[in-house]
GROMACS .gro file of N, CA and C in nm:
model
  441
    1MET      N    1  -2.407  -0.720   1.639
    1MET     CA    2  -2.266  -0.721   1.676
    1MET      C    3  -2.200  -0.597   1.616
    2LEU      N    4  -2.121  -0.527   1.692
    2LEU     CA    5  -2.061  -0.403   1.646
    2LEU      C    6  -1.974  -0.420   1.523
    3THR      N    7  -1.903  -0.530   1.512
    3THR     CA    8  -1.813  -0.547   1.399
    3THR      C    9  -1.887  -0.561   1.267
    4CYS      N   10  -2.014  -0.592   1.271
    4CYS     CA   11  -2.092  -0.608   1.149
    4CYS      C   12  -2.159  -0.478   1.106
    5MET      N   13  -2.162  -0.378   1.190
    5MET     CA   14  -2.229  -0.253   1.158
    5MET      C   15  -2.143  -0.171   1.063
    6ARG      N   16  -2.206  -0.119   0.959
    6ARG     CA   17  -2.137  -0.036   0.862
    6ARG      C   18  -2.211   0.097   0.846
    7ARG      N   19  -2.258   0.152   0.951
    7ARG     CA   20  -2.340   0.271   0.948
    7ARG      C   21  -2.264   0.389   1.008
    8PRO      N   22  -2.295   0.512   0.962
    8PRO     CA   23  -2.228   0.630   1.017
    8PRO      C   24  -2.253   0.648   1.166
    9TYR      N   25  -2.368   0.600   1.216
    9TYR     CA   26  -2.395   0.619   1.358
    9TYR      C   27  -2.305   0.533   1.446
   10LEU      N   28  -2.224   0.448   1.386
   10LEU     CA   29  -2.125   0.373   1.463
   10LEU      C   30  -2.032   0.469   1.537
   11LEU      N   31  -2.005   0.584   1.478
   11LEU     CA   32  -1.919   0.683   1.543
   11LEU      C   33  -1.976   0.728   1.676
   12LEU      N   34  -2.108   0.726   1.690
   12LEU     CA   35  -2.171   0.764   1.816
   12LEU      C   36  -2.139   0.664   1.927
   13LEU      N   37  -2.102   0.543   1.889
   13LEU     CA   38  -2.072   0.439   1.988
   13LEU      C   39  -1.928   0.443   2.035
   14LEU      N   40  -1.843   0.520   1.971
   14LEU     CA   41  -1.701   0.524   2.008
   14LEU      C   42  -1.676   0.551   2.155
   15PRO      N   43  -1.751   0.641   2.221
   15PRO     CA   44  -1.724   0.664   2.363
   15PRO      C   45  -1.743   0.541   2.451
   16ILE      N   46  -1.826   0.446   2.409
   16ILE     CA   47  -1.848   0.328   2.493
   16ILE      C   48  -1.758   0.211   2.457
   17LEU      N   49  -1.686   0.218   2.346
   17LEU     CA   50  -1.602   0.106   2.305
   17LEU      C   51  -1.494   0.071   2.406
   18PRO      N   52  -1.430   0.167   2.476
   18PRO     CA   53  -1.330   0.127   2.576
   18PRO      C   54  -1.386   0.032   2.681
   19ALA      N   55  -1.514   0.043   2.713
   19ALA     CA   56  -1.573  -0.048   2.811
   19ALA      C   57  -1.568  -0.192   2.763
   20CYS      N   58  -1.568  -0.212   2.633
   20CYS     CA   59  -1.564  -0.347   2.579
   20CYS      C   60  -1.424  -0.407   2.582
   21GLN      N   61  -1.328  -0.333   2.630
   21GLN     CA   62  -1.194  -0.388   2.647
   21GLN      C   63  -1.183  -0.463   2.778
   22GLN      N   64  -1.282  -0.453   2.863
   22GLN     CA   65  -1.281  -0.521   2.992
   22GLN      C   66  -1.316  -0.668   2.972
   23PRO      N   67  -1.268  -0.756   3.059
   23PRO     CA   68  -1.293  -0.899   3.044
   23PRO      C   69  -1.441  -0.935   3.035
   24ALA      N   70  -1.529  -0.859   3.098
   24ALA     CA   71  -1.671  -0.893   3.096
   24ALA      C   72  -1.729  -0.888   2.955
   25CYS      N   73  -1.667  -0.812   2.865
   25CYS     CA   74  -1.717  -0.801   2.728
   25CYS      C   75  -1.654  -0.904   2.636
   26ILE      N   76  -1.556  -0.974   2.680
   26ILE     CA   77  -1.486  -1.068   2.594
   26ILE      C   78  -1.566  -1.197   2.586
   27ASP      N   79  -1.599  -1.236   2.466
   27ASP     CA   80  -1.678  -1.356   2.444
   27ASP      C   81  -1.592  -1.479   2.423
   28ASP      N   82  -1.462  -1.466   2.431
   28ASP     CA   83  -1.372  -1.574   2.397
   28ASP      C   84  -1.374  -1.689   2.497
   29ILE      N   85  -1.386  -1.657   2.624
   29ILE     CA   86  -1.395  -1.760   2.727
   29ILE      C   87  -1.542  -1.770   2.765
   30PRO      N   88  -1.603  -1.884   2.736
   30PRO     CA   89  -1.745  -1.898   2.765
   30PRO      C   90  -1.774  -1.893   2.914
   31ALA      N   91  -1.881  -1.825   2.950
   31ALA     CA   92  -1.923  -1.820   3.089
   31ALA      C   93  -2.047  -1.906   3.102
   32PRO      N   94  -2.065  -1.979   3.205
   32PRO     CA   95  -1.963  -2.000   3.309
   32PRO      C   96  -1.861  -2.104   3.265
   33PHE      N   97  -1.744  -2.090   3.318
   33PHE     CA   98  -1.644  -2.194   3.298
   33PHE      C   99  -1.584  -2.226   3.433
   34ASN      N  100  -1.534  -2.348   3.444
   34ASN     CA  101  -1.484  -2.397   3.572
   34ASN      C  102  -1.351  -2.466   3.549
   35VAL      N  103  -1.249  -2.424   3.619
   35VAL     CA  104  -1.119  -2.490   3.611
   35VAL      C  105  -1.127  -2.614   3.698
   36ILE      N  106  -1.108  -2.729   3.637
   36ILE     CA  107  -1.122  -2.857   3.706
   36ILE      C  108  -0.990  -2.903   3.767
   37GLU      N  109  -0.884  -2.888   3.691
   37GLU     CA  110  -0.754  -2.944   3.732
   37GLU      C  111  -0.642  -2.857   3.678
   38VAL      N  112  -0.536  -2.842   3.760
   38VAL     CA  113  -0.417  -2.767   3.719
   38VAL      C  114  -0.295  -2.849   3.760
   39SER      N  115  -0.206  -2.875   3.667
   39SER     CA  116  -0.085  -2.952   3.696
   39SER      C  117   0.029  -2.859   3.737
   40THR      N  118   0.138  -2.918   3.777
   40THR     CA  119   0.259  -2.840   3.804
   40THR      C  120   0.325  -2.805   3.672
   41SER      N  121   0.410  -2.706   3.675
   41SER     CA  122   0.478  -2.663   3.552
   41SER      C  123   0.577  -2.769   3.505
   42VAL      N  124   0.596  -2.774   3.374
   42VAL     CA  125   0.686  -2.870   3.312
   42VAL      C  126   0.783  -2.795   3.221
   43TYR      N  127   0.912  -2.823   3.238
   43TYR     CA  128   1.015  -2.764   3.153
   43TYR      C  129   1.044  -2.861   3.039
   44GLN      N  130   1.029  -2.813   2.915
   44GLN     CA  131   1.054  -2.899   2.799
   44GLN      C  132   1.110  -2.814   2.685
   45PRO      N  133   1.243  -2.810   2.674
   45PRO     CA  134   1.303  -2.732   2.565
   45PRO      C  135   1.262  -2.788   2.429
   46ALA      N  136   1.257  -2.701   2.331
   46ALA     CA  137   1.225  -2.744   2.194
   46ALA      C  138   1.333  -2.839   2.145
   47PRO      N  139   1.297  -2.934   2.058
   47PRO     CA  140   1.397  -3.027   2.004
   47PRO      C  141   1.514  -2.951   1.941
   48GLY      N  142   1.634  -2.995   1.973
   48GLY     CA  143   1.755  -2.932   1.920
   48GLY      C  144   1.800  -2.810   1.998
   49THR      N  145   1.725  -2.773   2.102
   49THR     CA  146   1.761  -2.658   2.184
   49THR      C  147   1.832  -2.708   2.309
   50PRO      N  148   1.941  -2.645   2.349
   50PRO     CA  149   2.014  -2.692   2.466
   50PRO      C  150   1.935  -2.673   2.596
   51TYR      N  151   1.958  -2.765   2.687
   51TYR     CA  152   1.902  -2.756   2.822
   51TYR      C  153   1.968  -2.638   2.893
   52MET      N  154   1.887  -2.559   2.965
   52MET     CA  155   1.941  -2.448   3.043
   52MET      C  156   1.889  -2.459   3.185
   53ALA      N  157   1.981  -2.477   3.280
   53ALA     CA  158   1.944  -2.494   3.420
   53ALA      C  159   1.867  -2.374   3.473
   54SER      N  160   1.902  -2.253   3.430
   54SER     CA  161   1.833  -2.133   3.479
   54SER      C  162   1.687  -2.131   3.431
   55GLU      N  163   1.664  -2.173   3.308
   55GLU     CA  164   1.526  -2.180   3.257
   55GLU      C  165   1.446  -2.285   3.333
   56GLU      N  166   1.509  -2.399   3.357
   56GLU     CA  167   1.439  -2.505   3.430
   56GLU      C  168   1.405  -2.460   3.571
   57ALA      N  169   1.497  -2.390   3.637
   57ALA     CA  170   1.472  -2.341   3.773
   57ALA      C  171   1.357  -2.241   3.775
   58ALA      N  172   1.356  -2.149   3.679
   58ALA     CA  173   1.247  -2.050   3.671
   58ALA      C  174   1.114  -2.120   3.645
   59CYS      N  175   1.116  -2.219   3.560
   59CYS     CA  176   0.995  -2.294   3.529
   59CYS      C  177   0.944  -2.368   3.653
   60ARG      N  178   1.033  -2.432   3.723
   60ARG     CA  179   0.995  -2.508   3.842
   60ARG      C  180   0.931  -2.418   3.947
   61MET      N  181   0.975  -2.292   3.954
   61MET     CA  182   0.921  -2.198   4.054
   61MET      C  183   0.785  -2.141   4.013
   62TRP      N  184   0.751  -2.150   3.884
   62TRP     CA  185   0.625  -2.094   3.835
   62TRP      C  186   0.511  -2.190   3.864
   63SER      N  187   0.407  -2.140   3.926
   63SER     CA  188   0.290  -2.223   3.952
   63SER      C  189   0.165  -2.135   3.949
   64LEU      N  190   0.055  -2.196   3.918
   64LEU     CA  191  -0.074  -2.128   3.917
   64LEU      C  192  -0.176  -2.218   3.987
   65ASP      N  193  -0.264  -2.158   4.066
   65ASP     CA  194  -0.374  -2.235   4.123
   65ASP      C  195  -0.497  -2.216   4.033
   66LYS      N  196  -0.606  -2.282   4.067
   66LYS     CA  197  -0.726  -2.276   3.983
   66LYS      C  198  -0.777  -2.134   3.964
   67GLN      N  199  -0.775  -2.056   4.071
   67GLN     CA  200  -0.823  -1.918   4.063
   67GLN      C  201  -0.734  -1.833   3.972
   68GLN      N  202  -0.603  -1.853   3.981
   68GLN     CA  203  -0.511  -1.778   3.895
   68GLN      C  204  -0.528  -1.818   3.748
   69VAL      N  205  -0.549  -1.946   3.723
   69VAL     CA  206  -0.574  -1.991   3.586
   69VAL      C  207  -0.701  -1.925   3.533
   70ALA      N  208  -0.807  -1.924   3.614
   70ALA     CA  209  -0.932  -1.861   3.572
   70ALA      C  210  -0.910  -1.712   3.543
   71SER      N  211  -0.834  -1.645   3.625
   71SER     CA  212  -0.805  -1.502   3.603
   71SER      C  213  -0.730  -1.481   3.472
   72LEU      N  214  -0.630  -1.564   3.447
   72LEU     CA  215  -0.553  -1.552   3.324
   72LEU      C  216  -0.643  -1.571   3.202
   73PHE      N  217  -0.731  -1.670   3.208
   73PHE     CA  218  -0.822  -1.695   3.096
   73PHE      C  219  -0.919  -1.578   3.077
   74GLN      N  220  -0.968  -1.521   3.186
   74GLN     CA  221  -1.062  -1.409   3.175
   74GLN      C  222  -0.996  -1.286   3.116
   75LEU      N  223  -0.868  -1.270   3.138
   75LEU     CA  224  -0.794  -1.155   3.084
   75LEU      C  225  -0.745  -1.178   2.942
   76SER      N  226  -0.752  -1.302   2.896
   76SER     CA  227  -0.701  -1.338   2.763
   76SER      C  228  -0.804  -1.312   2.654
   77THR      N  229  -0.754  -1.301   2.533
   77THR     CA  230  -0.840  -1.289   2.416
   77THR      C  231  -0.803  -1.398   2.316
   78ARG      N  232  -0.897  -1.429   2.232
   78ARG     CA  233  -0.875  -1.532   2.131
   78ARG      C  234  -0.777  -1.480   2.026
   79LEU      N  235  -0.687  -1.566   1.982
   79LEU     CA  236  -0.585  -1.529   1.884
   79LEU      C  237  -0.601  -1.610   1.756
   80SER      N  238  -0.563  -1.548   1.647
   80SER     CA  239  -0.550  -1.623   1.522
   80SER      C  240  -0.410  -1.684   1.521
   81GLU      N  241  -0.387  -1.774   1.428
   81GLU     CA  242  -0.254  -1.835   1.417
   81GLU      C  243  -0.148  -1.727   1.399
   82GLY      N  244  -0.176  -1.626   1.317
   82GLY     CA  245  -0.081  -1.518   1.294
   82GLY      C  246  -0.054  -1.436   1.419
   83GLN      N  247  -0.157  -1.410   1.499
   83GLN     CA  248  -0.139  -1.332   1.621
   83GLN      C  249  -0.057  -1.407   1.724
   84LEU      N  250  -0.067  -1.538   1.725
   84LEU     CA  251   0.011  -1.618   1.820
   84LEU      C  252   0.160  -1.592   1.804
   85HIS      N  253   0.203  -1.566   1.682
   85HIS     CA  254   0.345  -1.542   1.655
   85HIS      C  255   0.393  -1.407   1.705
   86ASP      N  256   0.302  -1.321   1.749
   86ASP     CA  257   0.341  -1.193   1.810
   86ASP      C  258   0.393  -1.213   1.952
   87TYR      N  259   0.364  -1.328   2.010
   87TYR     CA  260   0.404  -1.360   2.147
   87TYR      C  261   0.534  -1.439   2.146
   88ASP      N  262   0.607  -1.430   2.256
   88ASP     CA  263   0.724  -1.515   2.275
   88ASP      C  264   0.677  -1.654   2.313
   89TRP      N  265   0.770  -1.747   2.318
   89TRP     CA  266   0.743  -1.884   2.362
   89TRP      C  267   0.852  -1.922   2.460
   90LEU      N  268   0.814  -1.988   2.567
   90LEU     CA  269   0.911  -2.039   2.664
   90LEU      C  270   0.894  -2.190   2.675
   91PRO      N  271   1.001  -2.261   2.709
   91PRO     CA  272   0.993  -2.407   2.722
   91PRO      C  273   0.934  -2.450   2.856
   92CYS      N  274   0.828  -2.382   2.896
   92CYS     CA  275   0.767  -2.407   3.027
   92CYS      C  276   0.616  -2.393   3.013
   93SER      N  277   0.544  -2.492   3.063
   93SER     CA  278   0.398  -2.485   3.051
   93SER      C  279   0.330  -2.553   3.168
   94ILE      N  280   0.204  -2.518   3.183
   94ILE     CA  281   0.116  -2.578   3.283
   94ILE      C  282  -0.006  -2.631   3.209
   95LYS      N  283  -0.040  -2.756   3.234
   95LYS     CA  284  -0.156  -2.817   3.170
   95LYS      C  285  -0.268  -2.835   3.271
   96GLY      N  286  -0.387  -2.854   3.219
   96GLY     CA  287  -0.501  -2.878   3.306
   96GLY      C  288  -0.627  -2.900   3.227
   97GLN      N  289  -0.739  -2.897   3.299
   97GLN     CA  290  -0.870  -2.916   3.239
   97GLN      C  291  -0.965  -2.809   3.290
   98ALA      N  292  -1.055  -2.768   3.202
   98ALA     CA  293  -1.161  -2.675   3.238
   98ALA      C  294  -1.290  -2.724   3.174
   99GLN      N  295  -1.401  -2.686   3.234
   99GLN     CA  296  -1.530  -2.721   3.177
   99GLN      C  297  -1.599  -2.592   3.132
  100ALA      N  298  -1.644  -2.592   3.007
  100ALA     CA  299  -1.715  -2.477   2.950
  100ALA      C  300  -1.800  -2.525   2.834
  101GLU      N  301  -1.910  -2.458   2.811
  101GLU     CA  302  -2.000  -2.492   2.700
  101GLU      C  303  -2.042  -2.639   2.703
  102GLY      N  304  -2.053  -2.695   2.822
  102GLY     CA  305  -2.093  -2.834   2.835
  102GLY      C  306  -1.987  -2.934   2.794
  103MET      N  307  -1.864  -2.887   2.773
  103MET     CA  308  -1.755  -2.976   2.730
  103MET      C  309  -1.638  -2.963   2.827
  104VAL      N  310  -1.557  -3.067   2.831
  104VAL     CA  311  -1.432  -3.062   2.905
  104VAL      C  312  -1.322  -3.024   2.807
  105TRP      N  313  -1.246  -2.923   2.842
  105TRP     CA  314  -1.137  -2.873   2.759
  105TRP      C  315  -1.004  -2.905   2.824
  106GLU      N  316  -0.909  -2.953   2.746
  106GLU     CA  317  -0.771  -2.968   2.790
  106GLU      C  318  -0.703  -2.836   2.756
  107PHE      N  319  -0.630  -2.779   2.851
  107PHE     CA  320  -0.559  -2.656   2.819
  107PHE      C  321  -0.412  -2.670   2.852
  108GLU      N  322  -0.332  -2.590   2.784
  108GLU     CA  323  -0.189  -2.581   2.811
  108GLU      C  324  -0.153  -2.433   2.808
  109ILE      N  325  -0.103  -2.384   2.920
  109ILE     CA  326  -0.064  -2.244   2.933
  109ILE      C  327   0.087  -2.237   2.918
  110ASN      N  328   0.132  -2.158   2.822
  110ASN     CA  329   0.276  -2.134   2.808
  110ASN      C  330   0.313  -2.020   2.902
  111ALA      N  331   0.431  -2.027   2.959
  111ALA     CA  332   0.476  -1.926   3.056
  111ALA      C  333   0.494  -1.788   2.995
  112ALA      N  334   0.477  -1.776   2.863
  112ALA     CA  335   0.487  -1.647   2.794
  112ALA      C  336   0.348  -1.592   2.758
  113ALA      N  337   0.248  -1.623   2.840
  113ALA     CA  338   0.115  -1.561   2.835
  113ALA      C  339   0.025  -1.607   2.720
  114THR      N  340   0.046  -1.728   2.670
  114THR     CA  341  -0.046  -1.784   2.571
  114THR      C  342  -0.102  -1.915   2.624
  115SER      N  343  -0.212  -1.957   2.567
  115SER     CA  344  -0.267  -2.088   2.603
  115SER      C  345  -0.337  -2.148   2.482
  116ILE      N  346  -0.347  -2.279   2.486
  116ILE     CA  347  -0.418  -2.354   2.384
  116ILE      C  348  -0.526  -2.435   2.455
  117TRP      N  349  -0.648  -2.424   2.406
  117TRP     CA  350  -0.760  -2.503   2.457
  117TRP      C  351  -0.796  -2.605   2.350
  118ARG      N  352  -0.820  -2.730   2.393
  118ARG     CA  353  -0.861  -2.835   2.298
  118ARG      C  354  -0.978  -2.915   2.357
  119SER      N  355  -1.078  -2.936   2.273
  119SER     CA  356  -1.191  -3.022   2.309
  119SER      C  357  -1.241  -3.085   2.180
  120GLY      N  358  -1.227  -3.216   2.170
  120GLY     CA  359  -1.266  -3.284   2.047
  120GLY      C  360  -1.183  -3.231   1.931
  121ASP      N  361  -1.251  -3.187   1.825
  121ASP     CA  362  -1.183  -3.134   1.707
  121ASP      C  363  -1.158  -2.984   1.715
  122GLU      N  364  -1.204  -2.921   1.821
  122GLU     CA  365  -1.192  -2.775   1.832
  122GLU      C  366  -1.067  -2.735   1.909
  123THR      N  367  -0.997  -2.635   1.857
  123THR     CA  368  -0.878  -2.580   1.921
  123THR      C  369  -0.894  -2.429   1.927
  124ARG      N  370  -0.863  -2.371   2.042
  124ARG     CA  371  -0.867  -2.226   2.059
  124ARG      C  372  -0.730  -2.179   2.107
  125LEU      N  373  -0.680  -2.076   2.041
  125LEU     CA  374  -0.554  -2.013   2.082
  125LEU      C  375  -0.589  -1.886   2.158
  126MET      N  376  -0.528  -1.868   2.274
  126MET     CA  377  -0.557  -1.753   2.358
  126MET      C  378  -0.426  -1.685   2.395
  127GLY      N  379  -0.433  -1.555   2.421
  127GLY     CA  380  -0.316  -1.482   2.465
  127GLY      C  381  -0.356  -1.366   2.552
  128CYS      N  382  -0.269  -1.329   2.643
  128CYS     CA  383  -0.295  -1.214   2.728
  128CYS      C  384  -0.186  -1.110   2.707
  129ALA      N  385  -0.227  -0.994   2.657
  129ALA     CA  386  -0.134  -0.883   2.635
  129ALA      C  387  -0.155  -0.773   2.740
  130GLN      N  388  -0.245  -0.796   2.834
  130GLN     CA  389  -0.272  -0.696   2.937
  130GLN      C  390  -0.166  -0.703   3.046
  131ALA      N  391  -0.125  -0.587   3.093
  131ALA     CA  392  -0.023  -0.580   3.198
  131ALA      C  393  -0.067  -0.654   3.325
  132THR      N  394  -0.197  -0.667   3.347
  132THR     CA  395  -0.246  -0.736   3.466
  132THR      C  396  -0.217  -0.886   3.463
  133CYS      N  397  -0.174  -0.937   3.349
  133CYS     CA  398  -0.136  -1.078   3.339
  133CYS      C  399   0.008  -1.101   3.386
  134ALA      N  400   0.088  -0.996   3.395
  134ALA     CA  401   0.230  -1.010   3.427
  134ALA      C  402   0.257  -1.093   3.553
  135PRO      N  403   0.181  -1.076   3.662
  135PRO     CA  404   0.210  -1.158   3.781
  135PRO      C  405   0.176  -1.306   3.764
  136LEU      N  406   0.104  -1.340   3.657
  136LEU     CA  407   0.058  -1.477   3.636
  136LEU      C  408   0.147  -1.558   3.543
  137VAL      N  409   0.243  -1.493   3.478
  137VAL     CA  410   0.329  -1.560   3.381
  137VAL      C  411   0.475  -1.524   3.407
  138ILE      N  412   0.565  -1.590   3.335
  138ILE     CA  413   0.708  -1.559   3.349
  138ILE      C  414   0.748  -1.446   3.256
  139LEU      N  415   0.693  -1.446   3.134
  139LEU     CA  416   0.731  -1.347   3.033
  139LEU      C  417   0.608  -1.296   2.962
  140MET      N  418   0.595  -1.163   2.955
  140MET     CA  419   0.484  -1.101   2.885
  140MET      C  420   0.519  -1.074   2.740
  141MET      N  421   0.416  -1.044   2.662
  141MET     CA  422   0.432  -1.004   2.522
  141MET      C  423   0.529  -0.887   2.517
  142PRO      N  424   0.619  -0.884   2.418
  142PRO     CA  425   0.715  -0.773   2.409
  142PRO      C  426   0.648  -0.637   2.420
  143GLY      N  427   0.705  -0.551   2.504
  143GLY     CA  428   0.651  -0.417   2.524
  143GLY      C  429   0.538  -0.410   2.623
  144ARG      N  430   0.500  -0.522   2.685
  144ARG     CA  431   0.386  -0.523   2.777
  144ARG      C  432   0.424  -0.554   2.921
  145GLN      N  433   0.548  -0.584   2.948
  145GLN     CA  434   0.590  -0.622   3.083
  145GLN      C  435   0.569  -0.506   3.178
  146GLY      N  436   0.470  -0.519   3.266
  146GLY     CA  437   0.446  -0.421   3.370
  146GLY      C  438   0.395  -0.287   3.322
  147ASP      N  439   0.336  -0.279   3.199
  147ASP     CA  440   0.280  -0.153   3.149
  147ASP      C  441   0.185  -0.094   3.250
   0.00000   0.00000   0.00000
């Protein structure tokens, strides 16, 4: 694994590292994976936050099909708890199920380009900071909208 190498010849690999930014190199979403079910979007303001009709309307208009969900996941990378806080949060989400690694995962996609995967005791936080995710969500990570 490249991250474990501590050798000077690592510099020779720098020209090929940009290729690993492509979804095919990302190990975060296990292949193959299959999106089983996708629900409609749900508007749910945080406790103590006022209801906003404009937010609810935008949420109601947001939808993803199975193929779009799969695309969003393929473009996403795994996040640490600290990295999750770099993203915005919206009171709008889409839930569903996917099958990967021989397990069924419950997922929840926030309209601000993050998702949470849960299966048994395991939880994975995912986020998409790539401009190609913009058509799939309502709000991108700050500074990434339509890059």
